[in-house]
PDB file of C-alpha atoms in Angstrom:
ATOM      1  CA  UNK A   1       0.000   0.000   0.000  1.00 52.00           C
ATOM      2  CA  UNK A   2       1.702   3.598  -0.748  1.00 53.00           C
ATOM      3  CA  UNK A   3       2.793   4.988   2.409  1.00 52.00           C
ATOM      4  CA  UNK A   4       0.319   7.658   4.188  1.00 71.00           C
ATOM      5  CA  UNK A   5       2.341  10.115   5.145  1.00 80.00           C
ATOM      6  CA  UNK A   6      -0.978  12.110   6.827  1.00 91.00           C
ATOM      7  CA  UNK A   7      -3.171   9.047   7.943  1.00 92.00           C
ATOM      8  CA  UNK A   8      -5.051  11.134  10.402  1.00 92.00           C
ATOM      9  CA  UNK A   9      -5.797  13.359   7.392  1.00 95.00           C
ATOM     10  CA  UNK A  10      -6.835  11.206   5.372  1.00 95.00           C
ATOM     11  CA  UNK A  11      -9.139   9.985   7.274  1.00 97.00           C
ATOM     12  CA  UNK A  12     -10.502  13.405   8.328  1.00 96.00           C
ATOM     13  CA  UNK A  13     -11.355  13.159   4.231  1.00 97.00           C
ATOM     14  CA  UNK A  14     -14.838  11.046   5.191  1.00 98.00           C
ATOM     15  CA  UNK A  15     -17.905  13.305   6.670  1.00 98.00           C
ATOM     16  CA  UNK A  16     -19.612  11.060   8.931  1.00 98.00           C
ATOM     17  CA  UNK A  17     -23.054  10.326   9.921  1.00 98.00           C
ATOM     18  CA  UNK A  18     -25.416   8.317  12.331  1.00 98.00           C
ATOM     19  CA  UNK A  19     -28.802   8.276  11.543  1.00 98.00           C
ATOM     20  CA  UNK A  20     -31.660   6.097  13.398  1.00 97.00           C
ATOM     21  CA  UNK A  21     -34.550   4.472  10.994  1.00 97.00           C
ATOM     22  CA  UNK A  22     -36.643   1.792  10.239  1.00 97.00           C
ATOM     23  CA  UNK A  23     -37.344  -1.385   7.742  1.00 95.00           C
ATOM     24  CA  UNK A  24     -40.383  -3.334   7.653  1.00 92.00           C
ATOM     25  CA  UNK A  25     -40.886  -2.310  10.971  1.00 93.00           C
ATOM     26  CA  UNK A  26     -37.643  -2.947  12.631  1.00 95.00           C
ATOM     27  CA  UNK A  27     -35.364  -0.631  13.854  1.00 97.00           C
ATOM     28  CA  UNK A  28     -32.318   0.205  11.632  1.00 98.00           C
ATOM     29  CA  UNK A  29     -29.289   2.394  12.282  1.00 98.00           C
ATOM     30  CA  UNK A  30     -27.971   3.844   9.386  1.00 98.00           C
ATOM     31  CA  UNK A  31     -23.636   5.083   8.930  1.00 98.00           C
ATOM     32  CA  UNK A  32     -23.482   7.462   6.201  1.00 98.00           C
ATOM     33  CA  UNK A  33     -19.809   8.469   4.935  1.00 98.00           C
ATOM     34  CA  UNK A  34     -19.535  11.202   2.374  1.00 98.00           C
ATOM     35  CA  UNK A  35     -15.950  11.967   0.592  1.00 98.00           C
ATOM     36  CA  UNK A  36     -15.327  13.421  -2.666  1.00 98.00           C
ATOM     37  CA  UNK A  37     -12.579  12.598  -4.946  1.00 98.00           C
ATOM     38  CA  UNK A  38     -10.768  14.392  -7.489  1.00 97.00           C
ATOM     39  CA  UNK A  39     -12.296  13.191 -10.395  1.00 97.00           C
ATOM     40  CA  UNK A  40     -15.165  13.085 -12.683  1.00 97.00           C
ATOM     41  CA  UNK A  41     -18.289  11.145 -12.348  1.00 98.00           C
ATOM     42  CA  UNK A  42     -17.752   8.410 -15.137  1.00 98.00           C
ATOM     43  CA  UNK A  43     -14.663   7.608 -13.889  1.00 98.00           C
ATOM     44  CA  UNK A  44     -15.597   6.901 -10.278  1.00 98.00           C
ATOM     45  CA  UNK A  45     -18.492   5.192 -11.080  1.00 98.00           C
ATOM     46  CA  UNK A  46     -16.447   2.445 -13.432  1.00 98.00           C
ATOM     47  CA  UNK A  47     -14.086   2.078 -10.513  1.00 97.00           C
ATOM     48  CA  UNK A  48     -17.002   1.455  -8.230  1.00 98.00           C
ATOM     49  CA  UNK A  49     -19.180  -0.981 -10.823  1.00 97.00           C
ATOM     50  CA  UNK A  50     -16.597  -2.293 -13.266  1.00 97.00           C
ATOM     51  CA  UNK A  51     -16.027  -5.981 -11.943  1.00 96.00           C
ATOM     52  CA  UNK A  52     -11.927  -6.046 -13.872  1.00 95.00           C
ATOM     53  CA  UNK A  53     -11.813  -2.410 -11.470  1.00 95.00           C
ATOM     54  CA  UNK A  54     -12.697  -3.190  -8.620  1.00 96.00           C
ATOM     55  CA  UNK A  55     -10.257  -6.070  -7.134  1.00 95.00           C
ATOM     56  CA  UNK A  56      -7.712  -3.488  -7.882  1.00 93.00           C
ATOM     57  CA  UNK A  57      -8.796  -1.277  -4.719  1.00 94.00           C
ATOM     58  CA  UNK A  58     -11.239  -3.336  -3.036  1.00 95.00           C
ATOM     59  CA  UNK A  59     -11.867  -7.275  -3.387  1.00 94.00           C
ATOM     60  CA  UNK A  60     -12.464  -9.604  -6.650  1.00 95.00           C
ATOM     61  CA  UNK A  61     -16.318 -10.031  -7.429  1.00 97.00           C
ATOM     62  CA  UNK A  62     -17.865 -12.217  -9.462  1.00 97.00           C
ATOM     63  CA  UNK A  63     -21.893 -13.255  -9.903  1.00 97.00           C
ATOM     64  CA  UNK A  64     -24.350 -11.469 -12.645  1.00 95.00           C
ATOM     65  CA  UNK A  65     -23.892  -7.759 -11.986  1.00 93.00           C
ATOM     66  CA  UNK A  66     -27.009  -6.657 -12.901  1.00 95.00           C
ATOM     67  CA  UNK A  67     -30.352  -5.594 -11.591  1.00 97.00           C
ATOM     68  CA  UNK A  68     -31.589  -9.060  -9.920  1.00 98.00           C
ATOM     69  CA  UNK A  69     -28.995 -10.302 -10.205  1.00 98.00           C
ATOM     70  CA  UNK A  70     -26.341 -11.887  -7.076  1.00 98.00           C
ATOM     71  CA  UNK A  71     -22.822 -10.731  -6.626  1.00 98.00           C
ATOM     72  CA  UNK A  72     -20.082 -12.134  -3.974  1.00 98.00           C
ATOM     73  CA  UNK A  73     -16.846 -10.472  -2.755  1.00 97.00           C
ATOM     74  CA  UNK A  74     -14.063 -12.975  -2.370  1.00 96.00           C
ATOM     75  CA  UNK A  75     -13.960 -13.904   1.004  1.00 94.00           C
ATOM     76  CA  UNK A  76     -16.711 -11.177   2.201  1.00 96.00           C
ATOM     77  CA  UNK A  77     -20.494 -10.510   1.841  1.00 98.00           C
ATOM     78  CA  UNK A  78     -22.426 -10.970  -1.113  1.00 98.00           C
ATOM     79  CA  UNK A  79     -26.263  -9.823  -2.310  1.00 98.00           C
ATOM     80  CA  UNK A  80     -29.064  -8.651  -4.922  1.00 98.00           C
ATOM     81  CA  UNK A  81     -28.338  -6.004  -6.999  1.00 98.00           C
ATOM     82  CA  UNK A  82     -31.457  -3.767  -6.228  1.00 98.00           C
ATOM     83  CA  UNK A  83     -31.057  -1.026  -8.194  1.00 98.00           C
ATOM     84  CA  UNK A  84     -28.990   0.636 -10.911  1.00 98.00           C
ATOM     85  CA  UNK A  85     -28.418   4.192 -12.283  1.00 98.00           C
ATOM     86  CA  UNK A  86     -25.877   4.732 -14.059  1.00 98.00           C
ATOM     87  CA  UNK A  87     -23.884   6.559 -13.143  1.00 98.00           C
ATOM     88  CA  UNK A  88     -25.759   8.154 -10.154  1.00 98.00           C
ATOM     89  CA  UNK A  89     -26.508   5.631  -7.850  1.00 98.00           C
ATOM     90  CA  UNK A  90     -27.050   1.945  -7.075  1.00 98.00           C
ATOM     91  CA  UNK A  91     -28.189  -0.478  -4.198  1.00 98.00           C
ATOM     92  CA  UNK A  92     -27.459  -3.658  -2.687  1.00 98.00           C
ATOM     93  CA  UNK A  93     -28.018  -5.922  -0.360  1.00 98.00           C
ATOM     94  CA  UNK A  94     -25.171  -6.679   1.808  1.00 98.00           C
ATOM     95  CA  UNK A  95     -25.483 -10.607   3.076  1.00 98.00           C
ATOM     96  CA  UNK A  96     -23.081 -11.862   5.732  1.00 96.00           C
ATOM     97  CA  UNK A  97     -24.430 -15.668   6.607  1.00 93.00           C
ATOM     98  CA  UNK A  98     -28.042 -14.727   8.138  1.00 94.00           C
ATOM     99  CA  UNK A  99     -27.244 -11.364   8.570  1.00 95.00           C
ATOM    100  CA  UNK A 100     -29.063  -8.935   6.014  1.00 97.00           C
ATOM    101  CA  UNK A 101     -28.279  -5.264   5.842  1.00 98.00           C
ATOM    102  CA  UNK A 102     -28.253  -2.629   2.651  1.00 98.00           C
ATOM    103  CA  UNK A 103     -26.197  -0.660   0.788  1.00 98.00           C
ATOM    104  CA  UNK A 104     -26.631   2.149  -1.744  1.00 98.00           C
ATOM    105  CA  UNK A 105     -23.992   4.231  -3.005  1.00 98.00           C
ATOM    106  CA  UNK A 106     -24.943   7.753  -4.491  1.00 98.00           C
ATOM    107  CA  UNK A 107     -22.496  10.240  -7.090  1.00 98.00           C
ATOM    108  CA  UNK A 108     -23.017  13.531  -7.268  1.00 98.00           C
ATOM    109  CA  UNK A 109     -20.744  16.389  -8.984  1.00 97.00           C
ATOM    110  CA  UNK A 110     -18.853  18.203  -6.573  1.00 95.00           C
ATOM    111  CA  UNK A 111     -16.788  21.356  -7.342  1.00 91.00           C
ATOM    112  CA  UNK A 112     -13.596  19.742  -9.522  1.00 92.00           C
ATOM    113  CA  UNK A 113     -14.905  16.404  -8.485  1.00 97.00           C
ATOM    114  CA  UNK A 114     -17.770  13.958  -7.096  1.00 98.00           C
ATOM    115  CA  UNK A 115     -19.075  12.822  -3.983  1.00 98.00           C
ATOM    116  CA  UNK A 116     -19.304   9.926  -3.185  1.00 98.00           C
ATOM    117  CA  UNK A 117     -22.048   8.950  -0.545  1.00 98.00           C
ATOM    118  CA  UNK A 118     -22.286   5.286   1.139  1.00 98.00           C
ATOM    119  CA  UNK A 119     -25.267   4.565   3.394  1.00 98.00           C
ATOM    120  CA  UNK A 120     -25.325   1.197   5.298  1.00 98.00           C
ATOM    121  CA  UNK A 121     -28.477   0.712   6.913  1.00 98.00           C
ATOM    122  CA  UNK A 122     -28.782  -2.355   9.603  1.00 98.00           C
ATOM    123  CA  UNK A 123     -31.188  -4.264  11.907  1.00 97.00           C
ATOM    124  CA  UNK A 124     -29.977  -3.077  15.537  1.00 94.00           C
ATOM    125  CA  UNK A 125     -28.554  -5.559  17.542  1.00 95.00           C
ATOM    126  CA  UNK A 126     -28.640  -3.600  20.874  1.00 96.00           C
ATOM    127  CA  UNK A 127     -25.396  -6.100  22.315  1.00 97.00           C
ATOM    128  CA  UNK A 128     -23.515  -5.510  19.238  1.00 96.00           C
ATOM    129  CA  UNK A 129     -24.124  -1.843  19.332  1.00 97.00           C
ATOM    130  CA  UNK A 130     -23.397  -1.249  22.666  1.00 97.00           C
ATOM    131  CA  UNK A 131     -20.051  -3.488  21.867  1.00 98.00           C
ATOM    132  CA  UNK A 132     -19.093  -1.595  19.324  1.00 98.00           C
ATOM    133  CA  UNK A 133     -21.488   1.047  17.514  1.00 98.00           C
ATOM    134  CA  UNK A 134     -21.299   2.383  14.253  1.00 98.00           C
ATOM    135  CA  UNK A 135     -17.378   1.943  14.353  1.00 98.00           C
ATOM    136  CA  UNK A 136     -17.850  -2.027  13.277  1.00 96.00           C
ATOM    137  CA  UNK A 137     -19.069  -0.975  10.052  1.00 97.00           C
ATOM    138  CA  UNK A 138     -17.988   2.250   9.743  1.00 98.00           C
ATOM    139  CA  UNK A 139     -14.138   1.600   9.867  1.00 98.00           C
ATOM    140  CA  UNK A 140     -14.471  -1.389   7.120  1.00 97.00           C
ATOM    141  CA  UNK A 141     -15.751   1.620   4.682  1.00 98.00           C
ATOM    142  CA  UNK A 142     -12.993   3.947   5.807  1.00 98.00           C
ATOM    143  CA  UNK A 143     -10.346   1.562   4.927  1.00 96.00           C
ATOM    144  CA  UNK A 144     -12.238   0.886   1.384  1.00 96.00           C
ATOM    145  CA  UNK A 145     -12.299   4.217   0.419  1.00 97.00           C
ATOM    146  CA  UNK A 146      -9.252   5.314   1.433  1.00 96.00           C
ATOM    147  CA  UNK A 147      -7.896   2.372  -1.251  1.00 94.00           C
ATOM    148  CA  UNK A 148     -10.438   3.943  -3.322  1.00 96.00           C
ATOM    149  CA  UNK A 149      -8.472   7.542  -3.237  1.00 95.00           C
ATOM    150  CA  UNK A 150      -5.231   5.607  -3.645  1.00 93.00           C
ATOM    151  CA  UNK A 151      -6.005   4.025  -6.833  1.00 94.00           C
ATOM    152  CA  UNK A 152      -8.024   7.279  -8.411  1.00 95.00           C
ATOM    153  CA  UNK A 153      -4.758   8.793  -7.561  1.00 91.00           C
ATOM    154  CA  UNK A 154      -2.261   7.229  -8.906  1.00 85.00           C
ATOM    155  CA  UNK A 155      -4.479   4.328 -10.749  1.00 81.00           C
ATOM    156  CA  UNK A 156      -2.257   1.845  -8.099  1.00 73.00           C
ATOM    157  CA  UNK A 157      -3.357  -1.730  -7.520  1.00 81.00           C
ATOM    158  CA  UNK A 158      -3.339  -2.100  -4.021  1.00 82.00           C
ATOM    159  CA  UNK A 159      -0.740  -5.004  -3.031  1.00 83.00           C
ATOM    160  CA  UNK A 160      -3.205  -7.337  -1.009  1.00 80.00           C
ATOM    161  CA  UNK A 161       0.137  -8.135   1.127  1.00 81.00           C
ATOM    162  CA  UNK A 162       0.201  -5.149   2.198  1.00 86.00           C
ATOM    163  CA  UNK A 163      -3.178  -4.627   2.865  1.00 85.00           C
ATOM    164  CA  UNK A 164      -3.540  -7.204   5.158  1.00 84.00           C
ATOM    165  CA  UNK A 165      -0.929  -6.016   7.238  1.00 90.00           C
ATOM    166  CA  UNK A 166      -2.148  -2.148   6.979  1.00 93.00           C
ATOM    167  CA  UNK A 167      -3.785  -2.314  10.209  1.00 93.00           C
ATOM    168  CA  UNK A 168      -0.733  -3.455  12.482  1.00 92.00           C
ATOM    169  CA  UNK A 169       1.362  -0.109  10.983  1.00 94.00           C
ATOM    170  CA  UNK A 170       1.493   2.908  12.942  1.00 94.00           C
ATOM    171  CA  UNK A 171      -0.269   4.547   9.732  1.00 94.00           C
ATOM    172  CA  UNK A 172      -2.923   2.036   9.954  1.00 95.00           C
ATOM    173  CA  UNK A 173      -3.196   2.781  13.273  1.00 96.00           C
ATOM    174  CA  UNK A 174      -3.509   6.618  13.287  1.00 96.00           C
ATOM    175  CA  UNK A 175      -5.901   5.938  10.353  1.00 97.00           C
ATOM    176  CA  UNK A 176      -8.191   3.495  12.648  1.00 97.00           C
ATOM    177  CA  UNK A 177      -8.320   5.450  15.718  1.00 98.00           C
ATOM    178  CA  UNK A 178      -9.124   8.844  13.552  1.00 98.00           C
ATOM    179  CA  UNK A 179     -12.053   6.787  11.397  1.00 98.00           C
ATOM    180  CA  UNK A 180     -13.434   5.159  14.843  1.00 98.00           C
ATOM    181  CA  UNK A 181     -13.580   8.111  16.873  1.00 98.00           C
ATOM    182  CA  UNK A 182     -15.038  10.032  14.350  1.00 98.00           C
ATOM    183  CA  UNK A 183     -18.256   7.449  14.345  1.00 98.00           C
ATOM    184  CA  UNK A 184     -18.575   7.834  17.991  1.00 98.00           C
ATOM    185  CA  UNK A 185     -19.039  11.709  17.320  1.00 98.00           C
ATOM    186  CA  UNK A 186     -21.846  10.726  14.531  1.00 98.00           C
ATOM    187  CA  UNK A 187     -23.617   8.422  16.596  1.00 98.00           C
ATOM    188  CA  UNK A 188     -23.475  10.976  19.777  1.00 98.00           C
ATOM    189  CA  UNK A 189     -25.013  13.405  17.415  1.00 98.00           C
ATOM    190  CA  UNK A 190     -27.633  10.938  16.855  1.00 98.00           C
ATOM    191  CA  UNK A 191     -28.689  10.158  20.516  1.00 97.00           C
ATOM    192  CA  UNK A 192     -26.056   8.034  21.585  1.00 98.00           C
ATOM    193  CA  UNK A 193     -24.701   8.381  25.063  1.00 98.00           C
ATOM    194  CA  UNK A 194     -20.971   9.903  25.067  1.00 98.00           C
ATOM    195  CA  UNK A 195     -19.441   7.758  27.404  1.00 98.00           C
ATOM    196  CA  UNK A 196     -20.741   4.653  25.831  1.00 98.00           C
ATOM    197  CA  UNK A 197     -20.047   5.900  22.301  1.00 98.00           C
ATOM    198  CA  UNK A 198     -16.434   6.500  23.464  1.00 98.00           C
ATOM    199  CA  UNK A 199     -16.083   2.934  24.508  1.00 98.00           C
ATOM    200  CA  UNK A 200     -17.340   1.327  21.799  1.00 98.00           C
ATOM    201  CA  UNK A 201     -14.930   3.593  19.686  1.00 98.00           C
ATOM    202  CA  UNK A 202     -12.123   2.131  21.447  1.00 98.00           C
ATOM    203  CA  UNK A 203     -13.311  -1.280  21.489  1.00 98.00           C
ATOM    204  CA  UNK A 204     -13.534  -1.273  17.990  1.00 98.00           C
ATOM    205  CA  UNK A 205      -9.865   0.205  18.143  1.00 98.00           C
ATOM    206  CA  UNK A 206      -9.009  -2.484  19.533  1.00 97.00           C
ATOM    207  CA  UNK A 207     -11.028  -5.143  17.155  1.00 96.00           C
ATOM    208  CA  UNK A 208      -9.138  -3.549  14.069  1.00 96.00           C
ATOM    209  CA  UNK A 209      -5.649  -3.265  15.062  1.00 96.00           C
ATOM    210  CA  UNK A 210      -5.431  -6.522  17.081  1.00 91.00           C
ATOM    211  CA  UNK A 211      -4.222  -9.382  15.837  1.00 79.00           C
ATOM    212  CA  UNK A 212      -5.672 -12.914  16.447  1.00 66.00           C
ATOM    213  CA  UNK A 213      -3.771 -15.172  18.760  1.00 63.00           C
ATOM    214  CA  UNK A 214      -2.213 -18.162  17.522  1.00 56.00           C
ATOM    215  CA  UNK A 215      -4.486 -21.014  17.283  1.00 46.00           C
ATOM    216  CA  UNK A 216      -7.471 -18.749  18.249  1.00 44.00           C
ATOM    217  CA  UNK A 217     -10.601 -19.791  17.125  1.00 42.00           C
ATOM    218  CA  UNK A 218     -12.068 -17.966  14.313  1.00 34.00           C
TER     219      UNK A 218
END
């Protein structure tokens, strides 16, 4: 991965935001990050839809990428293809085993660039939020698109080596702690309690930068 010289900074790129709603009747919580990148709507839109693309900043994905159709991320969640604009928006399911949640991603022009918009909606599971609030999800999107800035860049292909490994750097790190504390600001704005926000911040810290004891079951 090219070095971060400014990981704080970087991550200080992504607005965040908490918001509480509701799906069929269940609660939902909602983490909406907003970042724009230098570069024009076509262009970020194929990086974020074009299946040869998108291994090189995120993960490989196969299935029928079209409306109805199923997608899978190597190793990660897969879906429905819900909906499709080209090249304004499009929605997702986000399947992980029996866990549901959604996904739509929204482009808009913005100044020299676009924005970028990512709302993850979710059942609340009151344990897991108190454990670690927004931050579980939240941090996972911070690390894709900062890999998504460092391709548009430079059009890099992230070295998955090095990827795996980000989190244990002192870059990684910085980048983690900045991305995690900022969602326990967004979810205080949305009601949260401060104290308890903090803590889930940090145990999510903590979940990101950790590394797995030997032989500890996965």
């Amino acid at each position: 991965m090219p070095l971060l010289t400014d990981p704080a900074g970087i991550a200080g790129l992504v607005v965040r935001e908490v918001r509480s709603g509701a799906r069929d009747g269940e609660a939902t919580r909602i983490a909406v990050a907003r970042r724009s990148y230098p570069t024009d709507q076509a262009d970020l839109w194929d990086a974020l839809t074009n299946s040869a693309r998108i291994p090189r900043w995120f993960l490989p994905v196969s299935g029928e990428l079209e409306i109805g159709g199923r997608y899978q991320l190597e190793g990660n969640a897969n879906g429905v293809i819900e909906e499709c604009e080209a090249p304004r928006r499009f929605a997702v399911t986000w399947e992980m085993g029996p866990r549901v949640s959604w996904l739509t991603v929204t482009l808009s022009p913005s100044g020299d660039g676009t924005l970028l918009q990512l709302e993850h909606e979710a059942p609340v599971d009151p344990e897991f939020w108190a454990q670690y609030g927004p931050g579980a999800v939240g941090v996972g999107w911070d690390l894709a698109l900062m890999g998504l800035g460092l391709h548009l860049a430079s059009s890099a292909v992230l070295d998955p080596a090095e990827v795996l490994t980000f989190h244990t750097t002192p870059e990684g790190i910085a980048f983690i702690r900045t991305a995690a504390e900022g969602w326990a600001d967004a979810a205080v704005a949305d009601g949260d309690d401060p104290t308890a926000a903090i803590t889930a911040a940090n145990q999510t810290i903590t979940f990101y930068t950790t590394e797995p004891e030997d032989g500890a079951e996965s």
